[in-house]
mmCIF file with all atom_site columns, C-alpha atoms in Angstrom:
data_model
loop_
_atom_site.group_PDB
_atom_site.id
_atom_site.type_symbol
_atom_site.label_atom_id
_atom_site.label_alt_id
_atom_site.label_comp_id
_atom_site.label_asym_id
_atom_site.label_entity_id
_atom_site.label_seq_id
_atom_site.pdbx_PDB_ins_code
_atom_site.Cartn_x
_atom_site.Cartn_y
_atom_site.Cartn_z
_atom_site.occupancy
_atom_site.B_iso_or_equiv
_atom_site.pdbx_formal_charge
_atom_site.auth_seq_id
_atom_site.auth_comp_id
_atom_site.auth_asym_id
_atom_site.auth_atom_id
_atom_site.pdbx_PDB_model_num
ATOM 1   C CA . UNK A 1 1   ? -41.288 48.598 -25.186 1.00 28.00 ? 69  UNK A CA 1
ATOM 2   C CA . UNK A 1 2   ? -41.181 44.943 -25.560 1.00 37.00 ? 70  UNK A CA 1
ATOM 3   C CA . UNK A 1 3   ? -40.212 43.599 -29.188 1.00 46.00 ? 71  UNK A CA 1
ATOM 4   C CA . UNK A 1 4   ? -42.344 41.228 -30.748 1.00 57.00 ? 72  UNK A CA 1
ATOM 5   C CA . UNK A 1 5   ? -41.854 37.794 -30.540 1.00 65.00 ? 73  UNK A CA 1
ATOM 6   C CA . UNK A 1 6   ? -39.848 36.282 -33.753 1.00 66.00 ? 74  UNK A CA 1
ATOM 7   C CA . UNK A 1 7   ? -41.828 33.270 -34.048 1.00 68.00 ? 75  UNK A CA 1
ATOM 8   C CA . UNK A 1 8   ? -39.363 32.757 -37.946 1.00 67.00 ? 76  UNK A CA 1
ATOM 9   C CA . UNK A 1 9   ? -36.475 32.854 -35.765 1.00 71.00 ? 77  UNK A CA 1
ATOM 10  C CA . UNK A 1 10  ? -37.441 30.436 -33.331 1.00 70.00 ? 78  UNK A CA 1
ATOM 11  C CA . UNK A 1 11  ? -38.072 27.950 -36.215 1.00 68.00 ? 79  UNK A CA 1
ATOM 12  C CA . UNK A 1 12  ? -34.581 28.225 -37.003 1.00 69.00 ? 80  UNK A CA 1
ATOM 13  C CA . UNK A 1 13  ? -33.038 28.263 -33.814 1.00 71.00 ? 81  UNK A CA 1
ATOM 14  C CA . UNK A 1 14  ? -29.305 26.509 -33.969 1.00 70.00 ? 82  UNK A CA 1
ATOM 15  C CA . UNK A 1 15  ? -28.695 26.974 -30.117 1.00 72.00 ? 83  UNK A CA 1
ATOM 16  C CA . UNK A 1 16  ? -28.940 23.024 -29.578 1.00 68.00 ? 84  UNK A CA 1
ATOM 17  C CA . UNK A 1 17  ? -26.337 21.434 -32.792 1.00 60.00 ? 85  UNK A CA 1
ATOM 18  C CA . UNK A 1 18  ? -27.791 18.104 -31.128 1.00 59.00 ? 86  UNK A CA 1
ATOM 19  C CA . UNK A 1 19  ? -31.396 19.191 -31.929 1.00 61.00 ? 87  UNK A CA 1
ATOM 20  C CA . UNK A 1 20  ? -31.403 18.943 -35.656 1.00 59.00 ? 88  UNK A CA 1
ATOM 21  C CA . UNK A 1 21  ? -34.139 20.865 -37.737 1.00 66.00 ? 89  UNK A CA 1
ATOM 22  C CA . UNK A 1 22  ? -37.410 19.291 -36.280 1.00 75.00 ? 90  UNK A CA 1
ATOM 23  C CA . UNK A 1 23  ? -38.162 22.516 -34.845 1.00 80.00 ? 91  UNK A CA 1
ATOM 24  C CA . UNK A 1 24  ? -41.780 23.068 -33.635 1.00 86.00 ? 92  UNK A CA 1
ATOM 25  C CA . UNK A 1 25  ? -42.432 27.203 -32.886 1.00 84.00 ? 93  UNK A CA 1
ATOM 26  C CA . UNK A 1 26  ? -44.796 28.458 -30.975 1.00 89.00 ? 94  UNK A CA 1
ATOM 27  C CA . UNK A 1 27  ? -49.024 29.415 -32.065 1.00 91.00 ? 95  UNK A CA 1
ATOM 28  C CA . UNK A 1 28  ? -51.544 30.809 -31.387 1.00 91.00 ? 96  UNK A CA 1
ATOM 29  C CA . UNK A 1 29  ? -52.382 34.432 -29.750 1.00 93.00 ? 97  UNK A CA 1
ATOM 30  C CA . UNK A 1 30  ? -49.392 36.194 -28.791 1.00 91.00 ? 98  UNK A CA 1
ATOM 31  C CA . UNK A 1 31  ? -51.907 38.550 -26.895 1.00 93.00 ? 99  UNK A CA 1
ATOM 32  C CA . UNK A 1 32  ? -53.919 35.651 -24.998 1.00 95.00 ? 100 UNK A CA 1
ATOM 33  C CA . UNK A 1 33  ? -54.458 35.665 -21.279 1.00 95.00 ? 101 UNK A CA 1
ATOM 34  C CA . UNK A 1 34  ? -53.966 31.716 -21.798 1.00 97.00 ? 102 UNK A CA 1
ATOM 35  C CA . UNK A 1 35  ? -50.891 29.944 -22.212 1.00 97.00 ? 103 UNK A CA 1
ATOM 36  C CA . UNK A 1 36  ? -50.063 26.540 -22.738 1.00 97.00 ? 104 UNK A CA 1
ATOM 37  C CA . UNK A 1 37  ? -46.844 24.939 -22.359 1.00 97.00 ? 105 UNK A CA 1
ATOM 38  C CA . UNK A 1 38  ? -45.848 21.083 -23.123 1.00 94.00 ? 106 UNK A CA 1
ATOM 39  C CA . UNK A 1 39  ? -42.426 19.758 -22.627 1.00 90.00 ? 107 UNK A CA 1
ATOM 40  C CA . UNK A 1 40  ? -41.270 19.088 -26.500 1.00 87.00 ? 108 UNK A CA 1
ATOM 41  C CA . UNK A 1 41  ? -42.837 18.511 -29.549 1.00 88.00 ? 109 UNK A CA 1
ATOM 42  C CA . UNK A 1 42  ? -44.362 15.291 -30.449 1.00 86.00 ? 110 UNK A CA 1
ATOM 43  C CA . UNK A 1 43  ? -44.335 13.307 -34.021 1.00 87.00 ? 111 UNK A CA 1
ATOM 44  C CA . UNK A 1 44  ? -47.373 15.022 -35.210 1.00 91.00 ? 112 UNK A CA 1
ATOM 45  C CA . UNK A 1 45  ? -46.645 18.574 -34.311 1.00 91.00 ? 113 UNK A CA 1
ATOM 46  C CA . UNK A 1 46  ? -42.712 18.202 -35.767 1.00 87.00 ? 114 UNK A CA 1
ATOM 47  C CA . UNK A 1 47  ? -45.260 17.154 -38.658 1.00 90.00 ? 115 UNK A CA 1
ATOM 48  C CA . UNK A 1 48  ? -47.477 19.912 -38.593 1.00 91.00 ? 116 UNK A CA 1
ATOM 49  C CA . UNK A 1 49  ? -45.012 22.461 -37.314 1.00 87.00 ? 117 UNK A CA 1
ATOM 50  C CA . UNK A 1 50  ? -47.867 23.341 -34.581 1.00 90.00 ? 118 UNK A CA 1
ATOM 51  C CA . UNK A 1 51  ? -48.119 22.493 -31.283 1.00 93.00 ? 119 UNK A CA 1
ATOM 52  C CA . UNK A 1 52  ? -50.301 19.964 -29.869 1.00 94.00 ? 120 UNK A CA 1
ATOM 53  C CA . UNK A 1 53  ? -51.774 18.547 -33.202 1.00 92.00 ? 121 UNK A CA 1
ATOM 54  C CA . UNK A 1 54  ? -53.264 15.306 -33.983 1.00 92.00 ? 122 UNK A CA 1
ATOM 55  C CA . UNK A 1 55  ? -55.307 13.612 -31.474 1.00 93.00 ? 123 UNK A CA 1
ATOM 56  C CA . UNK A 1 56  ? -53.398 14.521 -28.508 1.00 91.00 ? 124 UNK A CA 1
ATOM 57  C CA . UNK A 1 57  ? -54.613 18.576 -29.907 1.00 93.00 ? 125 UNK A CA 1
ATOM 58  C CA . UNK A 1 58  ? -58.043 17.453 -30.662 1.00 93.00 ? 126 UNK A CA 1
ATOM 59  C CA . UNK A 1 59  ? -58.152 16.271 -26.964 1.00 91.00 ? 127 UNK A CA 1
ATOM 60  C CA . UNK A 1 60  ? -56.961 19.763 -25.773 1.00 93.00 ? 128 UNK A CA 1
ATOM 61  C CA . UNK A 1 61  ? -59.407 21.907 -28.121 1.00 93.00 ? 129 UNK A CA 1
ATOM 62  C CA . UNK A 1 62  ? -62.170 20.198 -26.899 1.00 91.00 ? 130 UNK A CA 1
ATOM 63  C CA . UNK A 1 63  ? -61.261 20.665 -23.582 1.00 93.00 ? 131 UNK A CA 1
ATOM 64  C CA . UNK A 1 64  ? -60.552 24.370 -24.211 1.00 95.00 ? 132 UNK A CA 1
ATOM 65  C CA . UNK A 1 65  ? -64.321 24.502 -25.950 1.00 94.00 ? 133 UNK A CA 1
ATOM 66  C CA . UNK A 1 66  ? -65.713 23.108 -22.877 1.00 92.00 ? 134 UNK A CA 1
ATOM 67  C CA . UNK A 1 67  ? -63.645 25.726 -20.818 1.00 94.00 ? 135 UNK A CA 1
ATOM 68  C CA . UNK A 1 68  ? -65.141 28.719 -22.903 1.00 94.00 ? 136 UNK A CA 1
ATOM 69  C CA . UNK A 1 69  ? -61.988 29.166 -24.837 1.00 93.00 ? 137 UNK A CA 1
ATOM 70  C CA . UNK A 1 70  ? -61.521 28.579 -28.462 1.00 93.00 ? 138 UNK A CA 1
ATOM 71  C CA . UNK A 1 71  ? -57.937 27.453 -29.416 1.00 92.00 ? 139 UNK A CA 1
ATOM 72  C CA . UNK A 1 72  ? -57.211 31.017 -31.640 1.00 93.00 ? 140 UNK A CA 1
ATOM 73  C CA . UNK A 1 73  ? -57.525 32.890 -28.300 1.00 95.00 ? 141 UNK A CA 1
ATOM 74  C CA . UNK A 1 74  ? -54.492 31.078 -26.814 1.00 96.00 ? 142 UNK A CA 1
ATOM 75  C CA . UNK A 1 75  ? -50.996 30.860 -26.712 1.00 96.00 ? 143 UNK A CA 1
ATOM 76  C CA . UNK A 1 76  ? -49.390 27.260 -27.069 1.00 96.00 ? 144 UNK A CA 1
ATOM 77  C CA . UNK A 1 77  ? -46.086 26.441 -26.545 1.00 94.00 ? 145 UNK A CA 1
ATOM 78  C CA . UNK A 1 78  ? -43.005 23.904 -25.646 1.00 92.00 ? 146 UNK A CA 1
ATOM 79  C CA . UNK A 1 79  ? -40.290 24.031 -22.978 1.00 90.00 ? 147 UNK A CA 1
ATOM 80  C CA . UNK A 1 80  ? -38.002 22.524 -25.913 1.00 86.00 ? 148 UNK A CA 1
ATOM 81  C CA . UNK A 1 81  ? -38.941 24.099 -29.439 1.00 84.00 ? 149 UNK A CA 1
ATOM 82  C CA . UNK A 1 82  ? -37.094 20.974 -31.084 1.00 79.00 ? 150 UNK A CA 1
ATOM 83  C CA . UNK A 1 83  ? -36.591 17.356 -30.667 1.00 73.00 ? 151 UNK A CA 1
ATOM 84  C CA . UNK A 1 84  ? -33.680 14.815 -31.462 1.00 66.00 ? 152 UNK A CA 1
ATOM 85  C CA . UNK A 1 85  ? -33.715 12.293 -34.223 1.00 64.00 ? 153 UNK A CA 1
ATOM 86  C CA . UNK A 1 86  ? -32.378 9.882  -30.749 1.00 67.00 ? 154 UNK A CA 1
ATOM 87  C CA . UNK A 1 87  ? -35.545 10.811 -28.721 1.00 68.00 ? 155 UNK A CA 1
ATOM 88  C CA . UNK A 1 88  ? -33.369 11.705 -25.705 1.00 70.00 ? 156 UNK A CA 1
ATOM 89  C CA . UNK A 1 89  ? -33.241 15.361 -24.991 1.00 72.00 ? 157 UNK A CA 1
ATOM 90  C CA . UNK A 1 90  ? -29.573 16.179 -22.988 1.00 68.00 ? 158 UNK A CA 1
ATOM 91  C CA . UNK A 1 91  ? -30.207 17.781 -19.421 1.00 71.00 ? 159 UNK A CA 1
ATOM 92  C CA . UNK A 1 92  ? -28.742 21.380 -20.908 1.00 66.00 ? 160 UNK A CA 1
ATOM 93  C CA . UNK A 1 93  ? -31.636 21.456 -23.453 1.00 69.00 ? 161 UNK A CA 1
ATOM 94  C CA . UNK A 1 94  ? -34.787 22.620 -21.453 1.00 69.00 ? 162 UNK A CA 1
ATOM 95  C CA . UNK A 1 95  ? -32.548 25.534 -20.075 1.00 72.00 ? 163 UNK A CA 1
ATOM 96  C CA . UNK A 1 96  ? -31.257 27.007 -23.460 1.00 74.00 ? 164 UNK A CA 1
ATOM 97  C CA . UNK A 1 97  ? -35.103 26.594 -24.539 1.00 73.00 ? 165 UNK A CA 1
ATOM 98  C CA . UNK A 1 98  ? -35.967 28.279 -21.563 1.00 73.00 ? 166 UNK A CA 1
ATOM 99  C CA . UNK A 1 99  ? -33.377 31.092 -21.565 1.00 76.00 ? 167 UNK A CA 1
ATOM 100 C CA . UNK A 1 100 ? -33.452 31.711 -25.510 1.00 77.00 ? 168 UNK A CA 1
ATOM 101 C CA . UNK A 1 101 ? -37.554 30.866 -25.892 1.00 82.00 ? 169 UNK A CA 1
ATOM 102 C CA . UNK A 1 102 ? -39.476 30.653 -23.310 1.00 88.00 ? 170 UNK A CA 1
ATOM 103 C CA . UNK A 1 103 ? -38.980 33.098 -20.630 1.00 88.00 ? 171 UNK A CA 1
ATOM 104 C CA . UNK A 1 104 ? -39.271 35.556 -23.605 1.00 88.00 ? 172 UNK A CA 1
ATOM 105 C CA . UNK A 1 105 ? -42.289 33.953 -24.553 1.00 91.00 ? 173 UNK A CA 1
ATOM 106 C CA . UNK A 1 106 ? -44.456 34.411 -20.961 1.00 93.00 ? 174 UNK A CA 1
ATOM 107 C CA . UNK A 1 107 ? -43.227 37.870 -20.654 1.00 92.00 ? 175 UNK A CA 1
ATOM 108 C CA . UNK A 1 108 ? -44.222 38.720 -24.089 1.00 92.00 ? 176 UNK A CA 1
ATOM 109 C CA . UNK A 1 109 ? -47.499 37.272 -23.888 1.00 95.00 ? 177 UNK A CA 1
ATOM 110 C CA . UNK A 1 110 ? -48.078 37.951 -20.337 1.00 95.00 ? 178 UNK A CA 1
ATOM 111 C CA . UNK A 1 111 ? -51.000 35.465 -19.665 1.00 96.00 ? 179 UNK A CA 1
ATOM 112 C CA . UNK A 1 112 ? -52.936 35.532 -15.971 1.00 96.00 ? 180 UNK A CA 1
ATOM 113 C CA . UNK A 1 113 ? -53.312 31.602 -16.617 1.00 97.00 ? 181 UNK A CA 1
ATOM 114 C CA . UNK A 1 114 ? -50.491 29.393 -17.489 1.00 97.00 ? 182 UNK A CA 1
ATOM 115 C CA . UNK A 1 115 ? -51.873 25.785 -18.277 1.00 97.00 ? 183 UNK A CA 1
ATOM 116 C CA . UNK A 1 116 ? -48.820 22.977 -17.873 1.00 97.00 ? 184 UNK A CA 1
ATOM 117 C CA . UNK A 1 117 ? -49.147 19.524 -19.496 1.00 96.00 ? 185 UNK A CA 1
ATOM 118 C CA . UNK A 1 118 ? -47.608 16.662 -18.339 1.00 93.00 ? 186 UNK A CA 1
ATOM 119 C CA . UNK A 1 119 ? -45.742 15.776 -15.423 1.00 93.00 ? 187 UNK A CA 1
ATOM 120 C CA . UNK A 1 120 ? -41.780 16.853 -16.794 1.00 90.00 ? 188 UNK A CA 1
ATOM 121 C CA . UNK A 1 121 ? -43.557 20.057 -18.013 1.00 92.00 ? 189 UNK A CA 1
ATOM 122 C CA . UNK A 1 122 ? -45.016 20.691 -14.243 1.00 93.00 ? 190 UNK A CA 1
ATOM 123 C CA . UNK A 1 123 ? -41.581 19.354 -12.685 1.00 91.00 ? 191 UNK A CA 1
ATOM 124 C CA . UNK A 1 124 ? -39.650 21.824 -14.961 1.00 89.00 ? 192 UNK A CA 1
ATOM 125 C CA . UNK A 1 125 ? -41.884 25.075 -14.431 1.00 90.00 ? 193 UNK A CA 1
ATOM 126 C CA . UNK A 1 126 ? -42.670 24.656 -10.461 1.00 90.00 ? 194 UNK A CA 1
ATOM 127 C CA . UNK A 1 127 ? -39.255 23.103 -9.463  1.00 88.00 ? 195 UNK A CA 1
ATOM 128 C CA . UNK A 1 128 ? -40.132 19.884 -8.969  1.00 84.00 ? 196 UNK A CA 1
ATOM 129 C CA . UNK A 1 129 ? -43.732 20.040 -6.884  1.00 88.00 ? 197 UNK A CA 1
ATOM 130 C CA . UNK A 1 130 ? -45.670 17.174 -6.349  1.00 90.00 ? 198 UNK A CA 1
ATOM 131 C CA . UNK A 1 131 ? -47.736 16.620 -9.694  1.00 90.00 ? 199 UNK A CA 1
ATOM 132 C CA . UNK A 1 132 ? -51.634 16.202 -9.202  1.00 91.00 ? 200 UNK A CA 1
ATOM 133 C CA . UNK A 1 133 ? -53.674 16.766 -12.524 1.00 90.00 ? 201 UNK A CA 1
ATOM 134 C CA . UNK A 1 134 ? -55.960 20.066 -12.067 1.00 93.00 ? 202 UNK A CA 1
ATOM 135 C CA . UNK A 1 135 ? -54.212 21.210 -10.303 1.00 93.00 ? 203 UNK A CA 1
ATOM 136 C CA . UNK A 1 136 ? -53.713 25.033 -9.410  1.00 93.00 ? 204 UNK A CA 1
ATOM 137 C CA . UNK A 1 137 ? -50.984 26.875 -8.029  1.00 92.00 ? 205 UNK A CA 1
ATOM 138 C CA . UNK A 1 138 ? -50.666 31.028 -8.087  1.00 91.00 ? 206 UNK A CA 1
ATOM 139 C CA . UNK A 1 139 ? -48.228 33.422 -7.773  1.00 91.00 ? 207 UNK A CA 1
ATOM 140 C CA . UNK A 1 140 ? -48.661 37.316 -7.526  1.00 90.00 ? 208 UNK A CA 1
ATOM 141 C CA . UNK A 1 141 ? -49.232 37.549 -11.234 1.00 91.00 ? 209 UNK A CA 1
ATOM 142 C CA . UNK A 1 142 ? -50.385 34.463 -12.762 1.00 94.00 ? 210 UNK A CA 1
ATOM 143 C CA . UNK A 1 143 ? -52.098 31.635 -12.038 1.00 95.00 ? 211 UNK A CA 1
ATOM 144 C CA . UNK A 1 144 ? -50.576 27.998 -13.303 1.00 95.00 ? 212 UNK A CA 1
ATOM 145 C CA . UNK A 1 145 ? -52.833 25.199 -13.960 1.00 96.00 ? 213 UNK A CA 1
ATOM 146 C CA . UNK A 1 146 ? -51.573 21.689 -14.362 1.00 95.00 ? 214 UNK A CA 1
ATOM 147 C CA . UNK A 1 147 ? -53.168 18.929 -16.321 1.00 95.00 ? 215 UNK A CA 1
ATOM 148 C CA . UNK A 1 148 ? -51.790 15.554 -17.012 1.00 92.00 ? 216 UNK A CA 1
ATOM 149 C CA . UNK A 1 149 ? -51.180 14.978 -20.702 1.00 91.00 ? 217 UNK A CA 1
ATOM 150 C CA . UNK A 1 150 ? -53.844 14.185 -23.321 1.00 89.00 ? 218 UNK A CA 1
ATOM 151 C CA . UNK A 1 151 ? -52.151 11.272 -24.167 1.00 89.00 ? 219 UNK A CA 1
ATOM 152 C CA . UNK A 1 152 ? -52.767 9.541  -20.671 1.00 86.00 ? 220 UNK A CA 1
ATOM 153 C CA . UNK A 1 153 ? -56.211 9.848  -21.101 1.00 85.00 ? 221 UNK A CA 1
ATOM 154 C CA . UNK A 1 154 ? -56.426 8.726  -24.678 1.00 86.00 ? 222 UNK A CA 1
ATOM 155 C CA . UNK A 1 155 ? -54.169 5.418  -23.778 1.00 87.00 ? 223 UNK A CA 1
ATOM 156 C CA . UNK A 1 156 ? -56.680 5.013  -20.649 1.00 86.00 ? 224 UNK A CA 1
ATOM 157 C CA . UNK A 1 157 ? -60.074 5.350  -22.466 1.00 81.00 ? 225 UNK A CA 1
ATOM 158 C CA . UNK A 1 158 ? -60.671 8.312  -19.496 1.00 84.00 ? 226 UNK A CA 1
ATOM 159 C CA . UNK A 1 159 ? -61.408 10.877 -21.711 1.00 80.00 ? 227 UNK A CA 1
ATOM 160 C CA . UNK A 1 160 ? -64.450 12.133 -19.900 1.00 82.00 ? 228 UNK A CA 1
ATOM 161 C CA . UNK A 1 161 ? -62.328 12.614 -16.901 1.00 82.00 ? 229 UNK A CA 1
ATOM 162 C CA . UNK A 1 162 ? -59.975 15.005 -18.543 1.00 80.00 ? 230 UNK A CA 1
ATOM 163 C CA . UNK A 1 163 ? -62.973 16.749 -20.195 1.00 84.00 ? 231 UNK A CA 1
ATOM 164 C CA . UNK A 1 164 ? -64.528 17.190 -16.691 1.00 85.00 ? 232 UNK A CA 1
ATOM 165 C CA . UNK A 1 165 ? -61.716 19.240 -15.541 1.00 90.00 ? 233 UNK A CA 1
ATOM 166 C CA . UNK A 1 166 ? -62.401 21.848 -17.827 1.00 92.00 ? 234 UNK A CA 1
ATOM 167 C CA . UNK A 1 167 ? -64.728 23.496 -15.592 1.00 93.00 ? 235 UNK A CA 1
ATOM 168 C CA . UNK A 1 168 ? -62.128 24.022 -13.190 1.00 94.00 ? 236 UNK A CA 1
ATOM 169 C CA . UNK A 1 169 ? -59.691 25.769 -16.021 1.00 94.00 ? 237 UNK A CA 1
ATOM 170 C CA . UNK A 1 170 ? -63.018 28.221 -17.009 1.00 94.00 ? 238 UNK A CA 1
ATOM 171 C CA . UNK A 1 171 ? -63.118 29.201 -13.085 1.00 93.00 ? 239 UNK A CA 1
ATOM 172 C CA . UNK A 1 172 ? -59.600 29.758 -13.138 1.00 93.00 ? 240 UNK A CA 1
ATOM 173 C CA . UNK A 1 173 ? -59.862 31.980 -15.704 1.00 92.00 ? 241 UNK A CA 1
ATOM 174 C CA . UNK A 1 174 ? -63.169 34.068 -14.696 1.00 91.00 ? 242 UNK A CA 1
ATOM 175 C CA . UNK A 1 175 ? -61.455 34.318 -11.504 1.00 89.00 ? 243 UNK A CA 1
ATOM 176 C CA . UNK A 1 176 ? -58.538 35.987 -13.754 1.00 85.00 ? 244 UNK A CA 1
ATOM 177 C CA . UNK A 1 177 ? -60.930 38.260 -15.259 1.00 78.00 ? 245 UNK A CA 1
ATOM 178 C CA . UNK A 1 178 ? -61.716 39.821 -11.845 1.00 76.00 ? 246 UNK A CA 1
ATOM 179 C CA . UNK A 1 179 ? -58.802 39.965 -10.361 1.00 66.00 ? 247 UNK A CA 1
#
């Protein structure tokens, strides 16, 4: 049997001295069949201590809304839990992350959809594939679908083309359903 996840503990991870204590732990569902994973926290959610607040959140929810899913039915997460006071996040840092955090994270959880956000997070997860937003890739046990980040659309004034990918994500996850 699988032990839950220590969300506390992750908070207060020391693995990365470089780090500091701007720590940003996981939310959401730890029982959703959706999981979303960004590379590192950003200045709102190191302000928040949540994931993918502020505008570049109120982006995603809506998205998730017009997907069919409301934001307490999924599982949001970073590749790094933390980010410097420099900015610059050393090469060794998205491994620890991932060895400590986050492979723990998508076995606890076990989602069938995986939603990736931005291009490092999609070069990180898939080994370096070509990026394309909405994109969808499978394997046998999930499926991972890749959107560019909400802040590329905000800067751009294309919001409605981010939005209009959401009906992709909700037959992603139907599909998921009856699988």
């Amino acid at each position: 049997m699988m032990r839950s996840l220590d969300i506390d503990k992750m908070s207060r991870c020391k693995n990365c001295p470089t780090l500091g204590d701007t720590h940003v732990p996981a939310s959401g569902s730890p029982i959703a069949k959706v999981m979303v994973i960004g590379w590192a926290p950003g200045k709102n959610d190191i302000e928040t201590g949540q994931p993918f607040s502020g505008p570049n959140g109120e982006v995603l929810d809506f998205f998730f809304e017009e997907a069919g899913i409301p934001r307490d039915q999924i599982y949001f997460t970073n590749v790094v839990k933390c980010h410097p006071a420099s900015g610059v996040i050393d090469d060794a840092v998205p491994g620890m992350c991932r060895k400590t955090w986050l492979s723990k994270e998508i076995k606890h959880v076990d989602p069938t959809v995986v939603v990736l956000v931005g291009k490092d997070t999609h070069a990180y997860i898939t080994g370096g594939k070509e990026f394309a937003h909405a994109s969808i890739s499978r394997t046998k046990k999930r499926s991972y679908f890749t959107i560019d980040h909400p802040s590329h659309f905000l800067r751009s004034g294309m919001i409605d083309t981010f939005i209009g990918t959401a009906d992709l994500l909700k037959r992603l996850i139907d599909e998921s359903d009856t699988a």
